[in-house]
Coordinates of C-alpha atoms and ligand atoms in Angstrom, one line a residue:
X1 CA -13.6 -21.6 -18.5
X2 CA -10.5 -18.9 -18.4
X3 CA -9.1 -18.3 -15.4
X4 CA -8.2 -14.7 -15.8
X5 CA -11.4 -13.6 -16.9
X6 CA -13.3 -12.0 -14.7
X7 CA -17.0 -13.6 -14.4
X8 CA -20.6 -12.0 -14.6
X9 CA -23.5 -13.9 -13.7
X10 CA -26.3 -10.8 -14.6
X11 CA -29.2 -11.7 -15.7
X12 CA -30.6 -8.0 -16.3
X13 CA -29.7 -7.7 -19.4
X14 CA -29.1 -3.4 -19.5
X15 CA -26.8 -3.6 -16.6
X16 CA -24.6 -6.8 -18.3
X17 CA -24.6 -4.1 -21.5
X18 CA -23.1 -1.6 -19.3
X19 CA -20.4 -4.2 -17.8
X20 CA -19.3 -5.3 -21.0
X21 CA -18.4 -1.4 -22.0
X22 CA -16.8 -1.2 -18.7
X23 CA -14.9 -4.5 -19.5
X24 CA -13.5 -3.1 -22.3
X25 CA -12.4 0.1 -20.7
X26 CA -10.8 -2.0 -18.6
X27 CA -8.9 -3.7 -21.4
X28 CA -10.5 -7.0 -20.5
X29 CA -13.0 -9.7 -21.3
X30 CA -15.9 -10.6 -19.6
X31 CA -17.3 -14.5 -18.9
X32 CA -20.9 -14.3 -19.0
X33 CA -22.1 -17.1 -17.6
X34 CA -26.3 -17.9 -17.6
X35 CA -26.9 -20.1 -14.6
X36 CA -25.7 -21.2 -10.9
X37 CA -24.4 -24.4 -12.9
X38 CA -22.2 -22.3 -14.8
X39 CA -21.7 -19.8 -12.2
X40 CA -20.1 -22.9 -10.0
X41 CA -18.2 -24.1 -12.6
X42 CA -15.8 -20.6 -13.2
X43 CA -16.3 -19.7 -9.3
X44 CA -13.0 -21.3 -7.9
X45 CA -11.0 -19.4 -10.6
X46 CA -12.4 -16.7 -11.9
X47 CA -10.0 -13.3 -10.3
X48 CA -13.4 -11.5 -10.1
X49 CA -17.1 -12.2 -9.7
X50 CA -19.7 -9.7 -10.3
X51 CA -23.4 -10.3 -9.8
X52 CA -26.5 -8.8 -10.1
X53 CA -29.8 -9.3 -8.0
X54 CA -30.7 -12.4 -10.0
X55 CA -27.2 -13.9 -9.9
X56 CA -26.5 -13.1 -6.4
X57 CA -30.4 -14.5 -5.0
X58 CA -29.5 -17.6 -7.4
X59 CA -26.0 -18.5 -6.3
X60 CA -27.4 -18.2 -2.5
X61 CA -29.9 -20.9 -3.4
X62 CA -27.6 -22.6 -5.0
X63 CA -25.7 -22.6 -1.8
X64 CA -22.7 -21.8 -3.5
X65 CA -19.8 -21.6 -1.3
X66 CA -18.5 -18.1 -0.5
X67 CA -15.0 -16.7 -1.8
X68 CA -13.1 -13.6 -2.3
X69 CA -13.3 -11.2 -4.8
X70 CA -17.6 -11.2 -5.3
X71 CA -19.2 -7.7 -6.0
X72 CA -22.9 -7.0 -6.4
X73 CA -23.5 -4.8 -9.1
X74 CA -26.8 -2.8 -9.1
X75 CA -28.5 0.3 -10.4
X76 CA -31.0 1.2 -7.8
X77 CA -30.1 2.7 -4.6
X78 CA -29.1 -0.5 -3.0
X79 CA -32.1 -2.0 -1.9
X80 CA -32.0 -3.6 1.8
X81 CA -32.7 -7.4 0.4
X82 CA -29.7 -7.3 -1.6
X83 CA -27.4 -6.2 1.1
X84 CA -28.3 -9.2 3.1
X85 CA -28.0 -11.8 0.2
X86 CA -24.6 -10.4 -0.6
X87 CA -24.3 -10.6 2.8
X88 CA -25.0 -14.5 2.6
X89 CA -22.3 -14.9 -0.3
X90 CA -19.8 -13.1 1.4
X91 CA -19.9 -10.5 -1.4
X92 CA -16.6 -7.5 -0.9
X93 CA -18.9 -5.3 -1.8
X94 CA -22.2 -3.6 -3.2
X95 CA -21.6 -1.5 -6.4
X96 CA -24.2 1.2 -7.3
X97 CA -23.4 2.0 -11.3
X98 CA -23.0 4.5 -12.9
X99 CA -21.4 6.3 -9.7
X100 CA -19.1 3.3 -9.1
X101 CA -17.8 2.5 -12.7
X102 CA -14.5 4.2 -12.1
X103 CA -13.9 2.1 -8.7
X104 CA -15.0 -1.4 -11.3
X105 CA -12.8 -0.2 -14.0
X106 CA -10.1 -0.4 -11.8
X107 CA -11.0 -3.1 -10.4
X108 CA -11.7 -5.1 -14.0
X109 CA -7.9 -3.9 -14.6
X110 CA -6.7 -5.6 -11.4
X111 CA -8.1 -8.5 -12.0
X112 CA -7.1 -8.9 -15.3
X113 CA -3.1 -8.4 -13.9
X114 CA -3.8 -11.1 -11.7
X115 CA -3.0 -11.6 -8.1
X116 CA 0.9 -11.6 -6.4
X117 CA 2.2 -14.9 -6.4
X118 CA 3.0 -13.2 -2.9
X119 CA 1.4 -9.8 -1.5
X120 CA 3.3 -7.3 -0.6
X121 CA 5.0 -6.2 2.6
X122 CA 4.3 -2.8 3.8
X123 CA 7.0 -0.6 5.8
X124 CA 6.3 2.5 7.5
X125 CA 8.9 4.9 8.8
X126 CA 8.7 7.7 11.4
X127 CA 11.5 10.2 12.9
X128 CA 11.5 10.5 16.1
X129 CA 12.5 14.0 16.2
X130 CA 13.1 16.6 13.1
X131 CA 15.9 15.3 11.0
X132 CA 15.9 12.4 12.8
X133 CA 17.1 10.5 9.3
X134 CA 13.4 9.0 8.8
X135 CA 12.9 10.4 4.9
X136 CA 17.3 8.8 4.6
X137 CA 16.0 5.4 6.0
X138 CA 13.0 5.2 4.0
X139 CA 15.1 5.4 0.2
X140 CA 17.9 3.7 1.8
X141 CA 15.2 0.9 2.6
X142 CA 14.0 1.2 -1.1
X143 CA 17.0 1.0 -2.8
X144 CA 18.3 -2.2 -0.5
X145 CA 15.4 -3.7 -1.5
X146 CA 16.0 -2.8 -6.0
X147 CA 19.7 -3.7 -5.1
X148 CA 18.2 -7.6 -4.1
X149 CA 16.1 -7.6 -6.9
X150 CA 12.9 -6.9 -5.2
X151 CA 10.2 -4.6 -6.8
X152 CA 9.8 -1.7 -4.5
X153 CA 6.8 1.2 -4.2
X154 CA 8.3 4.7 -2.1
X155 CA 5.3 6.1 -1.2
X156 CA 5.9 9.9 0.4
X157 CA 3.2 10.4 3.1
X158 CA 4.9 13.7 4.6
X159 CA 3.5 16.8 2.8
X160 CA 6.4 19.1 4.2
X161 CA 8.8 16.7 3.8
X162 CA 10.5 18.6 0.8
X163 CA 9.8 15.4 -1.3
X164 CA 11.2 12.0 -1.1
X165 CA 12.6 12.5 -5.0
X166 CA 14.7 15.1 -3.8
X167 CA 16.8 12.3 -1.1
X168 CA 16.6 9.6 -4.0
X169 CA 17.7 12.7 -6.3
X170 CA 15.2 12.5 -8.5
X171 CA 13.4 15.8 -8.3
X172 CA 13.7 16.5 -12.1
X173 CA 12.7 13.1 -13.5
X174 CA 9.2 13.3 -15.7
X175 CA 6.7 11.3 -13.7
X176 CA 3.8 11.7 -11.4
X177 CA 3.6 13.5 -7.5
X178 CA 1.1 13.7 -5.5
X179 CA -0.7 16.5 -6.8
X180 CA -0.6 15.0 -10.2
X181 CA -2.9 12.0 -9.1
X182 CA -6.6 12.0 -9.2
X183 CA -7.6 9.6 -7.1
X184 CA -11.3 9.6 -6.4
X185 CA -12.0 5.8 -6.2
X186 CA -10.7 4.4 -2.9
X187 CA -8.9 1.6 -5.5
X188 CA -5.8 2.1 -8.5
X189 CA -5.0 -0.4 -10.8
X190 CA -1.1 -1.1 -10.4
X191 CA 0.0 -1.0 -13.6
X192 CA -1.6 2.4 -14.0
X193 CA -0.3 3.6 -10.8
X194 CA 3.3 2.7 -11.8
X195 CA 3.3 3.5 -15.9
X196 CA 2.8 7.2 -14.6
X197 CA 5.7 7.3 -11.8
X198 CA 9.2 8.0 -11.7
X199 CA 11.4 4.9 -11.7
X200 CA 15.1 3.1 -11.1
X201 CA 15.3 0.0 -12.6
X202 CA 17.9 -2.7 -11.6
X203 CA 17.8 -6.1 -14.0
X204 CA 14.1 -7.2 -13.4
X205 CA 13.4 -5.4 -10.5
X206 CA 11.9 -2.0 -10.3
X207 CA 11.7 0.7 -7.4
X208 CA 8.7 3.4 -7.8
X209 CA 8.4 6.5 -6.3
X210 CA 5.1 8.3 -5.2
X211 CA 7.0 12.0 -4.0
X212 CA 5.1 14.8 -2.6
X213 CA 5.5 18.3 -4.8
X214 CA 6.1 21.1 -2.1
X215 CA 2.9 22.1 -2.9
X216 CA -0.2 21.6 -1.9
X217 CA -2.1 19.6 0.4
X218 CA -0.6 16.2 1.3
X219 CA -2.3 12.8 0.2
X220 CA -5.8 12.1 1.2
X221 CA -6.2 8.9 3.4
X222 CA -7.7 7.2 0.7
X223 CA -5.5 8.1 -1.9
X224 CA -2.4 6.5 0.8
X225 CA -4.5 3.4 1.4
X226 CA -5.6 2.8 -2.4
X227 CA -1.6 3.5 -3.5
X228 CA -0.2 1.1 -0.3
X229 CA -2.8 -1.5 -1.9
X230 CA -2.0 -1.2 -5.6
X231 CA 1.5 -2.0 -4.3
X232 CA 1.3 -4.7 -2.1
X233 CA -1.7 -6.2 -4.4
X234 CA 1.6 -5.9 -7.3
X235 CA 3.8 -7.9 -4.9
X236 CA 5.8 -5.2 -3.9
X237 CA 7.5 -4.2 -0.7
X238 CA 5.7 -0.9 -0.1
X239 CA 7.8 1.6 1.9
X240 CA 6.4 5.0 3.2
X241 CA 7.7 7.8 4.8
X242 CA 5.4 8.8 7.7
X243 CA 5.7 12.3 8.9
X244 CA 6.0 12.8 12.5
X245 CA 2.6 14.7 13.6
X246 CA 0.5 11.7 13.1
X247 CA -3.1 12.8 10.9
X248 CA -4.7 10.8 8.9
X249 CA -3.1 10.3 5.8
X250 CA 0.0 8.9 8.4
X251 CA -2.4 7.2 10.0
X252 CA -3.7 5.7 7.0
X253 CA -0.6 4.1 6.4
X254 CA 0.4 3.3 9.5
X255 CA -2.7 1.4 10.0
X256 CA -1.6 -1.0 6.9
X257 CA 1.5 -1.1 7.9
X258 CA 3.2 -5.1 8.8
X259 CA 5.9 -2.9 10.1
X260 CA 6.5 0.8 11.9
X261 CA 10.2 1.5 12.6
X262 CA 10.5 4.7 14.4
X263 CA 14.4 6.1 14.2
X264 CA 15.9 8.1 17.0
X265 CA 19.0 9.5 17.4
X266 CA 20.5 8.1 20.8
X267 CA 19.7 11.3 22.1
X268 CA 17.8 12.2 25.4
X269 CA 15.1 14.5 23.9
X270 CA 14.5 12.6 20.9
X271 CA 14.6 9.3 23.5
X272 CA 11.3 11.3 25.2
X273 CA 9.7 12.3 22.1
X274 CA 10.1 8.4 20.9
X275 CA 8.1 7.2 23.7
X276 CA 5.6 9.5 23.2
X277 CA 5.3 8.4 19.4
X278 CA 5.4 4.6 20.2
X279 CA 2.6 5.1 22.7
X280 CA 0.6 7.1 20.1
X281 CA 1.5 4.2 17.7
X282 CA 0.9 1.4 20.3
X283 CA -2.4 2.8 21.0
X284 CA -3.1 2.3 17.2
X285 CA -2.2 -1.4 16.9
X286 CA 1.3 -0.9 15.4
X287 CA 3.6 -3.3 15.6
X288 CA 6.6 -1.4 16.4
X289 CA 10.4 -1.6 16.3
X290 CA 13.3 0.8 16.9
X291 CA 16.6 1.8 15.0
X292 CA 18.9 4.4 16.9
X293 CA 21.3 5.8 14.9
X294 CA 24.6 6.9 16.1
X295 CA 26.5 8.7 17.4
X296 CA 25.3 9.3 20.8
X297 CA 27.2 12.8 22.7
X298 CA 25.9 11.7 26.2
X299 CA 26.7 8.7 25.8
X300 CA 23.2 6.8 25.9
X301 CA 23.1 3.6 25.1
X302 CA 20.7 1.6 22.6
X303 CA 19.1 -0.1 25.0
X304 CA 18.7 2.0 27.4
X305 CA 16.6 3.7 24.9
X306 CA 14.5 0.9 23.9
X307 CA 14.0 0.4 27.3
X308 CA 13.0 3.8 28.1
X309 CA 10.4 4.0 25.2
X310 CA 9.5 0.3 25.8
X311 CA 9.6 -0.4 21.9
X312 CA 11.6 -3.5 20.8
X313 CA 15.3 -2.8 19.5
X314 CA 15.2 -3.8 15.7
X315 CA 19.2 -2.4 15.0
X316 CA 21.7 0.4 15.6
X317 CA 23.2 2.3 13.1
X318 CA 26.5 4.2 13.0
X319 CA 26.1 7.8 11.3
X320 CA 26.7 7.2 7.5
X321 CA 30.0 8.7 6.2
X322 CA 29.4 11.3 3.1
X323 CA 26.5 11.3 3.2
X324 CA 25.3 15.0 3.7
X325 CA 27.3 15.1 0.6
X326 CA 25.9 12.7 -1.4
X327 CA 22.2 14.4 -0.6
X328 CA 23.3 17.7 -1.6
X329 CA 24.7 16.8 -4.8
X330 CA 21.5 14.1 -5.5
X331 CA 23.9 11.2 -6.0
X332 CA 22.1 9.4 -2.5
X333 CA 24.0 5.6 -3.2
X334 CA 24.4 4.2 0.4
X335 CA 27.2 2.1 0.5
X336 CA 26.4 -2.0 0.6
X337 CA 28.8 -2.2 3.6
X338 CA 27.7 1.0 5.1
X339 CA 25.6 1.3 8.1
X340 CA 22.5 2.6 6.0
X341 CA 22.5 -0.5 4.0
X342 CA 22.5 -3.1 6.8
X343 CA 20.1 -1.3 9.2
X344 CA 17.8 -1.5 5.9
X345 CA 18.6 -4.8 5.0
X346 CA 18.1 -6.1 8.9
X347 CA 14.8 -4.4 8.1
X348 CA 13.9 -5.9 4.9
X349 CA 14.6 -9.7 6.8
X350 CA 12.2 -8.7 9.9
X351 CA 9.4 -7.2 7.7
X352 CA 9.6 -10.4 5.2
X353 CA 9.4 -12.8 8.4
X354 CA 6.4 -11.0 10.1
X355 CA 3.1 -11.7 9.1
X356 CA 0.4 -9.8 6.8
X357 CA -1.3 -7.9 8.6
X358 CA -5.2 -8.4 8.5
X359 CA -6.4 -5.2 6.9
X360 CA -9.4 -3.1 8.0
X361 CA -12.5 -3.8 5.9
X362 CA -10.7 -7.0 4.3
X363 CA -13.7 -9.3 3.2
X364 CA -16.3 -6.8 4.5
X365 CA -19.1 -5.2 3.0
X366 CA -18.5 -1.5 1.7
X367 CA -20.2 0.7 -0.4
X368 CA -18.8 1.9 -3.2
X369 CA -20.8 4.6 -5.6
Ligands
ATP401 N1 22.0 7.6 8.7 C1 22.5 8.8 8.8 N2 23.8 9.1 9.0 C2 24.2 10.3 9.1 N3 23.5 11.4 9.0 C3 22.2 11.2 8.7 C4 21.6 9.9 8.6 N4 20.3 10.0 8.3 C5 20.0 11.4 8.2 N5 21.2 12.1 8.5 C6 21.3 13.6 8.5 O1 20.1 14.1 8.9 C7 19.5 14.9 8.0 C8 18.0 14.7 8.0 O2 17.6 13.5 7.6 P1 16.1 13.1 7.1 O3 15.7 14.1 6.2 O4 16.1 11.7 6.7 O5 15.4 13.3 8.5 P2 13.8 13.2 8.8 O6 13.6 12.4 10.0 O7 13.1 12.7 7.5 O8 13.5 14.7 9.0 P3 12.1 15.5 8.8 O9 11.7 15.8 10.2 O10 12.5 16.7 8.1 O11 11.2 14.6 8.1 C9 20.1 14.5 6.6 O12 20.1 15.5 5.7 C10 21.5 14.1 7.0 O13 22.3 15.2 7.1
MG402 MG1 11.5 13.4 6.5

């Protein structure tokens, strides 16, 4: 028994030939085990099972208890007995091969990284109004995080944005964009993901950037959901900015999201167009907090506007000194004193104390071809 080797229990013995290639695409090595005795044995530890119609009808005799991480494997169109055996073993999910060898690629290459010790947290953050300091927040949330040695993912979800790598001031650094990434899966390995992304590096830690272009169409929802994954799978905190029309790829994020702050100026349009967002958000099963950032000309008060938009008050920040000037000239360093750095690191405290939350699909049955 190895307990980072991902198991197969196939007893069709084409389809096991096919695995192994894919194993080693995958850069990993496959337990093949030959019976429910066996199977049992690797079950508890194994990072990944995969069965075929024999393993999966064998291991549900063998009342073999259910766990996460099983995929059926198959080459016919998913016939209706197997669904409701890997049904019975709480399989993730039904793989038809060849149209699904990319997704188990992947998915051999995960498993072989190994879980988190601890999964990732993800942020989202959304502006209240244009220019509302949403895209500012977001980096100065990332680079909080590098600066107390936590790994970090910046994932853009705003297509007109202008690009998240222009705030960090990264626009000319080699490294993958959106465009650049063919995601046709639903699921990226991590280490993949971040080998072909710009990065800061801090001792150990690490904070990766997934920018929009400024060209283009913005992320799919899939492509947001299988990047926010990759990253939180990694351990990461996993921070995205969320442009402020809510479609889907927004959504998608939004919707694995532990955390939305929205930021408002203490201003009384951007005070009406919060409430509107938070309802939006509310409606979607957001948990949702609010930062207002200074100053305020009519002399609104933070919670007066938390009141108003009926979304909890998470912090208050003063306006940051210098720093249209440190944008323009792509040297974007919030102070650790400033007012950037402790609405971010306020931030960083509540998202690490809230819990996961459940994902959509997590240990369902999906399709995957
Ligand atoms: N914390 C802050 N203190 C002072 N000024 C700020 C702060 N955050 C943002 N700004 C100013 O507001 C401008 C817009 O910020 P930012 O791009 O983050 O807004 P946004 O909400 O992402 O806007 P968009 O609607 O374009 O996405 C910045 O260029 C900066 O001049
Ligand atoms: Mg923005």
């Amino acid at each position: 028994m190895n307990a980072n080797r991902p198991m197969a229990f196939v007893a069709d013995e084409a389809l096991l030939d096919d695995l192994l290639k894919l194993a080693v695409a995958a850069g990993c090595d496959l337990e093949r085990v030959p019976d429910a005795a066996a199977a049992r044995h690797s079950w508890p530890t194994a990072p990944l099972i995969l069965l075929d119609q024999k393993g999966v009808a064998e291991c549900v005799a063998a009342a073999i208890p259910t766990r996460d991480a099983i995929v059926v494997v198959t080459t016919d169109p998913e016939p209706p007995e197997l669904w409701k055996q890997a049904m019975q073993i709480g399989a993730e999910r039904v793989i038809t091969l060849p149209g699904a060898e990319p997704w188990l690629i992947s998915a051999l290459a995960d498993a072989l990284e190994g879980p988190a010790s601890h999964p990732g947290k993800v942020l989202a953050v959304v502006g209240a109004r244009g220019g509302a300091g949403a895209s500012v927040f977001t980096v100065a949330v990332g680079l909080t995080a590098l600066n107390a040695g936590e790994n970090t993912l910046l994932v853009d979800c705003d297509p007109r944005g202008g690009g998240l790598d222009v705030v960090l001031g990264a626009e000319t650094e080699e490294g993958c964009r959106w465009p650049d990434l063919q995601l046709s899966a639903g699921r990226i390995a991590a280490t993949a993901l971040y080998n072909a992304l710009p990065v800061r590096r801090k001792g150990e830690a690490h904070l990766s950037l997934l920018s929009g272009a400024r060209k283009g169409e913005g992320p799919a929802p899939d492509a947001v959901s299988a990047v926010i994954e990759a990253g939180r799978r990694a351990g990461d905190v996993v921070v995205c900015d969320i442009p402020r029309q809510l479609e889907s790829a927004g959504l998608s994020a939004i919707d694995r999201a532990d955390l939305t702050i929205i930021v408002t100026p203490a201003e009384l349009r951007a005070t009406i167009t919060a409430k509107q967002l938070a309802q939006e958000l509310q409606t979607r099963g957001a948990t949702t907090q609010l930062i207002v950032r200074g100053p305020s000309p009519g002399g609104l008060r933070a919670d007066e506007i938390a009141a108003t938009t009926g979304v909890p008050l998470l912090t208050t920040m003063r306006p940051e000194p210098h720093l249209a000037q440190s944008l323009e000239r792509g040297n974007f360093n919030p102070r650790t004193r400033g007012p950037l750095t402790q609405a971010a690191r306020t931030t960083l405290t509540e998202l690490a104390a809230l819990p996961t939350k459940p994902r959509r699909g997590q240990g369902g049955l999906r399709a995957a071809s």
